XYZ file of C-alpha atoms in Angstrom:
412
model
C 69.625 104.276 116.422
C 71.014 103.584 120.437
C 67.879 102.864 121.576
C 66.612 101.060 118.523
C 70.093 98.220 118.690
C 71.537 98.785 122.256
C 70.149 95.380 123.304
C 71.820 93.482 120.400
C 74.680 91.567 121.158
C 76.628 91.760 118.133
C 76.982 95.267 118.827
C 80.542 96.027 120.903
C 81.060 99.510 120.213
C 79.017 102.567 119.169
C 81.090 104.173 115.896
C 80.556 108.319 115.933
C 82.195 108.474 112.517
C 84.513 107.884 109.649
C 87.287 109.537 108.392
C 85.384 113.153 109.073
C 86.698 116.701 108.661
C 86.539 117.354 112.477
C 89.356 114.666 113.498
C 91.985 116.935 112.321
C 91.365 119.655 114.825
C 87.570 119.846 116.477
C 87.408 123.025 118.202
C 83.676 122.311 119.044
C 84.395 118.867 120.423
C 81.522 117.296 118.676
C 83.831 114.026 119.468
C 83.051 114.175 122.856
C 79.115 115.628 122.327
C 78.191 112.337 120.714
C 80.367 110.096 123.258
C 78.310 112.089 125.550
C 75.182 111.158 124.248
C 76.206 107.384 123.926
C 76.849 106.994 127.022
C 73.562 108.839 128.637
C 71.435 106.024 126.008
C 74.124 102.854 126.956
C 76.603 103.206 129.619
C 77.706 99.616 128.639
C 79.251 100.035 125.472
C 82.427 102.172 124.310
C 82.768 104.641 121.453
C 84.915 104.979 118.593
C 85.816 106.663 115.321
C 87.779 105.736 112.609
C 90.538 108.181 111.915
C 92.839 108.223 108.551
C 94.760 111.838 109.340
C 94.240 112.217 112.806
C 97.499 112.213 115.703
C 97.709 111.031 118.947
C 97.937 114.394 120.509
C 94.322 115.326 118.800
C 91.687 116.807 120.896
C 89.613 114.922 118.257
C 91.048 111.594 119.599
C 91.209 112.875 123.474
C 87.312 111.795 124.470
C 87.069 108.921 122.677
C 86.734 105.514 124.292
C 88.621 103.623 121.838
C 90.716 103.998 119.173
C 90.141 103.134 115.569
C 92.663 103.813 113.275
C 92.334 103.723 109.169
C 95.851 102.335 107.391
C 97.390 105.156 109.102
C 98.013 102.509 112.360
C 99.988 100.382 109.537
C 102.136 103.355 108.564
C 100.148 104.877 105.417
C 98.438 108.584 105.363
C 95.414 107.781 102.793
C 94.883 111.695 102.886
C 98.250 112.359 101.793
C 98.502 108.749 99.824
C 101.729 108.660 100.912
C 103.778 106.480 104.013
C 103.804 107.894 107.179
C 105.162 106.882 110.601
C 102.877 103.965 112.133
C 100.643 105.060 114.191
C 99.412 102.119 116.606
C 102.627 102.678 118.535
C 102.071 106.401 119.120
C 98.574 106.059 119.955
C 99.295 103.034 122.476
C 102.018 105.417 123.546
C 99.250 108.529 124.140
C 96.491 106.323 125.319
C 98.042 103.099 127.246
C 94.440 102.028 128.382
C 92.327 102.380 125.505
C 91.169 99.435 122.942
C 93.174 100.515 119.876
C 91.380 98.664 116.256
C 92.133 98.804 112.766
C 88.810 100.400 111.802
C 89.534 99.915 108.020
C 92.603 98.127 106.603
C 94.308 96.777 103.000
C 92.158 98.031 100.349
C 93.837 95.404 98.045
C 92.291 94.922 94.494
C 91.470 91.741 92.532
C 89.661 90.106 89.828
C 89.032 86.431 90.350
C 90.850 84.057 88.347
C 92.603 86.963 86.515
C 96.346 87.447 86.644
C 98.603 89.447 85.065
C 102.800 89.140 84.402
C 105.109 90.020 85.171
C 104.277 89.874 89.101
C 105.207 92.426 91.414
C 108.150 91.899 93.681
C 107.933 92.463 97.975
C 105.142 94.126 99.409
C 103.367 94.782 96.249
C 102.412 97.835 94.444
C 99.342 100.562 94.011
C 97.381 99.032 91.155
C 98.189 100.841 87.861
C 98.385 100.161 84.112
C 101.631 98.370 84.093
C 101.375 97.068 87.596
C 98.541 94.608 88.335
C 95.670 96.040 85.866
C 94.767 94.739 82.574
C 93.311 97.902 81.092
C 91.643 96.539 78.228
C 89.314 94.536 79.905
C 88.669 96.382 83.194
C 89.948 93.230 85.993
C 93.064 93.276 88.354
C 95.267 90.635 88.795
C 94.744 88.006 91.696
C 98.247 87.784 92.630
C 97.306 90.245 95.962
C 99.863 92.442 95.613
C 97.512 95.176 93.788
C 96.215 97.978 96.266
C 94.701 101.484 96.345
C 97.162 104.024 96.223
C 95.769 104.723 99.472
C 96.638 101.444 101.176
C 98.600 98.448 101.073
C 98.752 94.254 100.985
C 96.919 92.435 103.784
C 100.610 91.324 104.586
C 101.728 95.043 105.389
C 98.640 94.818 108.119
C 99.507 91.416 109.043
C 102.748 92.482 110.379
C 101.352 95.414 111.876
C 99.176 93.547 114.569
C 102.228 91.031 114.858
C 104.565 94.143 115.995
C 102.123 95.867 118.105
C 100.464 92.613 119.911
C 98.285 95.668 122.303
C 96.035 96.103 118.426
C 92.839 94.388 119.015
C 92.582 93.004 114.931
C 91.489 94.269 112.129
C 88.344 95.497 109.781
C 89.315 94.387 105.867
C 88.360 96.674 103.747
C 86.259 95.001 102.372
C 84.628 91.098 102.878
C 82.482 91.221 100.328
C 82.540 93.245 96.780
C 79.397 95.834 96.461
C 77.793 97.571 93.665
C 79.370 100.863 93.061
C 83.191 102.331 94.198
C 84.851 100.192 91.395
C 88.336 101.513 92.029
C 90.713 101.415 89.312
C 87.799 101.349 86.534
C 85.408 104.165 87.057
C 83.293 102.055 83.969
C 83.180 98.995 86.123
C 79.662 98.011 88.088
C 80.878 97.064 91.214
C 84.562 97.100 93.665
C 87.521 95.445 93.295
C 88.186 94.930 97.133
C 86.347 91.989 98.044
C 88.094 88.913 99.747
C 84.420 87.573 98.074
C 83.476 88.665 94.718
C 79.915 89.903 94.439
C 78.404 86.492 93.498
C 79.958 84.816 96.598
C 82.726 82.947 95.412
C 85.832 83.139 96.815
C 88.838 84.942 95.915
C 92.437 83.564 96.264
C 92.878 86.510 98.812
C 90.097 84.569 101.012
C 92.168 81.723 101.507
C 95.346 84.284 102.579
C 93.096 85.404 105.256
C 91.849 82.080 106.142
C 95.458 80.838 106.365
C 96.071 84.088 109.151
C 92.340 83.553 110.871
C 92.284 80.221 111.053
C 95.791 79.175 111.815
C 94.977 75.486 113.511
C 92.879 74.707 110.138
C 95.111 72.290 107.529
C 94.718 73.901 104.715
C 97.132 75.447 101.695
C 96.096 77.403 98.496
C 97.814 77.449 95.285
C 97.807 80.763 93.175
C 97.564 80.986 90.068
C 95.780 78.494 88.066
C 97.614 76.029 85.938
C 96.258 76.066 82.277
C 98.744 78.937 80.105
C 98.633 77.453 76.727
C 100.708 80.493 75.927
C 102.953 80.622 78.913
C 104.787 77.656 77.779
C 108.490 77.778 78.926
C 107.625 81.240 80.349
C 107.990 82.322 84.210
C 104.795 81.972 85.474
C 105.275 82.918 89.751
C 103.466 80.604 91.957
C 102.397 81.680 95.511
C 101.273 79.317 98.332
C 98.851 80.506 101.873
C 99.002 78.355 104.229
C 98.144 77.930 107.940
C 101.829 75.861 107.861
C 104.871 77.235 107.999
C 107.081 76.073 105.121
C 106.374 73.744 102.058
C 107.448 72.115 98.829
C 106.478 73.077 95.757
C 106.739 70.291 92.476
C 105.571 70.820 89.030
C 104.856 67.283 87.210
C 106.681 65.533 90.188
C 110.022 67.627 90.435
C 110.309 69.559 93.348
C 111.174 73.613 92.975
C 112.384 74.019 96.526
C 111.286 73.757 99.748
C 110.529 77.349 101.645
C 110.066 78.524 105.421
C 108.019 81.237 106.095
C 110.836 84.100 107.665
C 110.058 86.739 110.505
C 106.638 88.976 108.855
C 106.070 86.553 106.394
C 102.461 85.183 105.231
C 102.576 84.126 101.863
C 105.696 81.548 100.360
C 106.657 82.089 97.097
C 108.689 80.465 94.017
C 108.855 83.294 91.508
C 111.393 81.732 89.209
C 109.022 79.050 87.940
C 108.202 78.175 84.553
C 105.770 76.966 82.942
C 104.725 73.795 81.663
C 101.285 72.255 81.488
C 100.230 69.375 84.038
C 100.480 69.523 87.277
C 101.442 71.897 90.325
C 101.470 70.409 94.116
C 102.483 71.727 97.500
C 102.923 69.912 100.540
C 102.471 72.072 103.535
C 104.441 71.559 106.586
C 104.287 72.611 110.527
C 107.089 71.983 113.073
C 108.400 70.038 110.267
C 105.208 67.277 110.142
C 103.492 66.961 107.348
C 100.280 69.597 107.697
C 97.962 70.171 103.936
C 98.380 69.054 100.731
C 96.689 70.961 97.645
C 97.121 69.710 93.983
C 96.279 71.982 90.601
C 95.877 70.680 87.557
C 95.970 71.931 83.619
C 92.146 71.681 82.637
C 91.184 70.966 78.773
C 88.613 72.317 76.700
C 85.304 73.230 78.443
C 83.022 70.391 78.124
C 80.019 70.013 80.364
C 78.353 72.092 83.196
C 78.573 70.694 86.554
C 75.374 72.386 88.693
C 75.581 72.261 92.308
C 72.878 73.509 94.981
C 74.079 74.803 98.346
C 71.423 72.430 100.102
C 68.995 69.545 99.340
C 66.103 70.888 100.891
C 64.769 74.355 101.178
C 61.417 75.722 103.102
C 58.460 76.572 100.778
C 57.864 79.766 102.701
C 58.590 81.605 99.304
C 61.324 83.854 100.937
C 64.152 80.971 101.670
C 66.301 80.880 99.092
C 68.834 78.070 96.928
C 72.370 79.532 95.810
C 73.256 77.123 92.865
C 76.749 77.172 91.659
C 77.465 76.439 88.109
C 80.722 75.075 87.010
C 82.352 74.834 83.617
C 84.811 72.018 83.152
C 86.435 69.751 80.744
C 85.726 66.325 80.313
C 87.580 64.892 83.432
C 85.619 67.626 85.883
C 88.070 69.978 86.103
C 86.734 73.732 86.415
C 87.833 75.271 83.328
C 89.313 78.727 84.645
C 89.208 81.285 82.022
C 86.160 79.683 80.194
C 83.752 82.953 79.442
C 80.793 80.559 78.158
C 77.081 82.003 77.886
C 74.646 79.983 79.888
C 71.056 80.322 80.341
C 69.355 79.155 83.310
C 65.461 77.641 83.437
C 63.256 76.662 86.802
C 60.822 73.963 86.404
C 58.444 72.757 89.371
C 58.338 74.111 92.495
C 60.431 77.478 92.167
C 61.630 80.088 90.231
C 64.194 82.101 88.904
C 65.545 85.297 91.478
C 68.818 86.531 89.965
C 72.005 85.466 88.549
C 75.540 87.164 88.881
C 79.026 85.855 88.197
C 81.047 88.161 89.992
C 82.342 90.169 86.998
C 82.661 93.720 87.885
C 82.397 94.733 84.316
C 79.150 92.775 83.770
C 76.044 95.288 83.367
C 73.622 93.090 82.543
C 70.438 92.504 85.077
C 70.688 90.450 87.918
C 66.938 88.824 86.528
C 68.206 87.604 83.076
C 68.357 83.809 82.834
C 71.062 84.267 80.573
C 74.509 84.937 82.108
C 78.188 84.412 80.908
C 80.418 82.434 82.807
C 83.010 84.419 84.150
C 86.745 82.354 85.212
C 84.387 79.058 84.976
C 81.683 79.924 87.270
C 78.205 81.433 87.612
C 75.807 81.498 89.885
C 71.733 81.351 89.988
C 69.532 82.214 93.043
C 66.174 80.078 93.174
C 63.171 80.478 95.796
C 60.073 78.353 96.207
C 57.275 79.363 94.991
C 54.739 80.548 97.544
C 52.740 77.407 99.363
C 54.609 75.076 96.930
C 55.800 71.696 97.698
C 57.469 68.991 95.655
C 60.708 69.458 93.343
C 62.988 72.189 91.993
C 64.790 71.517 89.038
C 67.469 73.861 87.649
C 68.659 73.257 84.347
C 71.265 75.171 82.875
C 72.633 74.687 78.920
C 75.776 76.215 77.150
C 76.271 76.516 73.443
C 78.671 73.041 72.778
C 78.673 72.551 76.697
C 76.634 69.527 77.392
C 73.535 70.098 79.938
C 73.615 70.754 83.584
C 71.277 70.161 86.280
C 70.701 70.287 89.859
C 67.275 69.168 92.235
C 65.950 70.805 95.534
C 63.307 69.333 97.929
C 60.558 72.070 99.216
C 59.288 71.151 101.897
C-alpha cells in the first residue's frame, strides 16, 4: 500500500490504525513497528492513529508522529459513552511539537427534511425515542442536535478547535451517508451520519458546516421547512447557519428578534416561534452590514415535477455519467417538502437508465428500478451514454396526478 500511493499528493499522512485494542497499553509496540516501516518506504510523510481511549502518557501514543484523536479530544470517551476530560489540551501538553487532528468527530444523526418536536434545548441530545427519533418510521430529526450516544453536535467540536487553536481541524464523521451502520435503526439500509444523504443531496447540517468552512461565503440557511398544516398556532423552533454573525428573523413581515451569535456559538436560534403558514425570512448580518438573505416559503399541494440535469453535455464514452435531480413542487415551483410521490423514470435516445436513489435510509428497493418514491420532494436518476452514441438524452419522469417532467443532455 506505501509503495503503491506514496507518490500521490493527496496523501499527508500514513494512518497505522483506528480505534485498536493495542492503544490502551501496547507492550509489543506494534505502534512504533509500523511507524518504523513507514518511514523505511517514505521518509516524507508522518504517521498517525486514531485513538478513542487512549492517554497522553500511552506508550501507544509515545512513537507516533502525530496525533489523532476520536471525540475523546472534544471531551467524550466513546468506549465508556460517557464525558471525559478533553483531551487536545493534555496531549498538546505531552507532545508540544506534534500535529494533533480530530481523526473522527460529531457522529450527529439526521433524516433530511424530517423533524421532530419538541426540539432539544443546548448542546443537543443522544438520539433516542423521545429525543430526536421518530420510531415509527425509522428517520431522525434534522434539527442537528441528534447524536450517537458516543458523540456529540458539530457545535461541541466547533468549540473545541476554537479553544485549542494548536488542533489542526477536523474529520466529520461522516461526509457522505453509506450503505450499512444505520445507527439508531438496525432495519434501516444505510447511516444516519451524513452531512450528504446517500443520493447526494444536501442536508441542513451541510450548510452548518459550510457556514464554519466557508466563513467569507454570504450565505444563511433556514431550518426547518415552512409548510405544518397541523402546526398551526403551535411552537415550531426555527434555527439559522450562517457565515454572519447575528440576524433577524420575520414570519409574514413581523420581525421575531434580532440575535448575535455569543462566545462558542454557531447556530442562532428563535425557539419560541409559532407557527403560521406563509413566509419565514432572515437577514444575515456581519460587523453590523447587511451580509445574506434567505427566504422560505409554505408550498401547496404537489403539482408538477421539475427535472433538472447536473450538465448540458456529457461525453459518449459510455462511462461519464448525468446526475438528474427530480423535484416535486406545487404549482408556483416550490419544492413540496414532505411530498412521498412514486415516480418512474424512462431514457429515450442516446442513454440509459443506471440507478436511482432518494436518500431514504429505509428504502430497500434496487438502485436499477425506474420506479422510485420521492422522498422530502426529491429523487434522483443516474443516466450514461450509451456506448459510441451521439445525439440526445431525454429523461422523462411521470407521477400519478403530478404533471410530466423532463430534462435533455447533449452526447457528444
Amino acid at each position: 500500500m506505501l509503495r503503491r500511493d506514496r507518490n500521490h499528493p493527496s496523501v499527508f499522512m500514513w494512518s497505522i490504525g483506528n480505534e485498536i485494542g493495542e492503544q490502551s497499553g501496547d507492550p509489543a509496540g506494534i505502534a512504533r513497528q509500523l511507524t518504523e516501516i513507514c518511514h523505511e518506504e517514505d521518509p516524507t510523510r508522518p504517521t498517525v492513529a486514531a485513538m478513542n481511549s487512549a492517554r497522553a502518557n500511552s506508550p501507544f501514543a509515545a512513537p507516533i508522529d502525530a496525533i489523532g484523536l476520536n471525540y475523546q479530544g472534544a471531551g467524550l470517551n466513546p468506549v465508556l459513552r460517557s464525558p471525559g476530560t478533553p483531551q487536545y489540551p493534555l496531549y498538546h501538553e505531552a507532545y508540544p511539537n506534534k500535529f494533533i487532528v480530530g481523526t473522527e468527530t460529531a457522529s450527529t444523526v439526521s433524516s433530511r427534511g424530517f423533524y421532530a418536536f419538541p426540539v432539544a434545548t443546548g448542546m443537543g441530545t443522544a438520539a433516542a425515542a423521545n429525543a430526536g427519533e421518530m420510531p415509527g418510521v425509522r428517520q431522525v430529526s434534522s434539527y442537528d442536535l441528534y447524536h450517537a450516544d458516543w458523540s456529540y453536535i458539530p457545535d461541541k467540536e466547533f468549540a473545541a478547535l476554537d479553544r485549542w487553536t494548536f488542533v489542526g481541524g477536523e474529520f466529520v464523521w461522516t461526509g457522505f451517508d453509506y450503505l450499512g451502520e444505520p445507527t439508531p435503526f438496525d432495519q434501516s439500509r444505510s447511516s444516519y451520519f451524513g452531512i450528504i444523504d446517500l443520493a447526494g443531496f444536501k442536508k441542513d447540517r451541510f450548510y452548518l458546516y459550510q457556514s464554519r468552512w466557508r466563513p467569507e461565503l454570504r450565505m444563511a440557511h433556514i431550518v426547518p421547512h415552512w409548510t405544518w398544516p397541523e402546526r398551526v398556532g403551535q411552537v415550531t423552533p426555527v434555527q439559522v447557519y450562517t457565515s454572519g454573525d447575528e440576524a433577524e428573523l420575520f414570519i409574514n413581515g413581523k420581525s421575531q428578534g434580532r440575535k448575535r451569535k455569543r462566545g462558542f456559538e454557531y447556530r442562532l436560534r428563535w425557539d419560541e416561534v409559532v407557527y403560521e403558514p406563509g413566509e419565514v425570512k432572515v437577514v444575515a448580518y456581519r460587523g453590523g452590514e447587511a451580509w445574506a438573505t434567505e427566504v422560505v416559503r409554505t408550498a401547496g399541494e404537489a403539482r408538477k415535477l421539475v427535472v433538472l440535469p447536473d450538465r448540458e453535455r456529457i461525453a459518449g464514452d459510455g462511462k461519464d455519467l448525468v446526475f438528474v435531480t427530480v423535484k416535486v413542487c406545487d404549482g408556483e415551483g416550490r419544492v413540496v417538502p414532505r411530498a412521498m410521490n412514486g415516480v418512474t423514470f424512462t431514457v429515450e435516445g442516446a442513454g440509459e437508465l443506471v440507478a436511482t436513489d432518494n436518500g431514504d435510509a429505509t428504502d430497500f428497493t434496487v438502485f436499477g428500478s425506474a420506479e422510485r418514491k420521492a422522498f422530502n420532494g426529491l429523487v434522483l436518476g443516474i443516466v450514461k451514454p450509451k456506448r459510441g452514441g451521439k445525439g440526445e438524452i431525454v429523461v422523462r419522469v411521470k407521477g400519478d396526478g403530478l404533471e410530466e417532467g423532463s430534462g435533455r443532455v447533449r452526447v457528444e
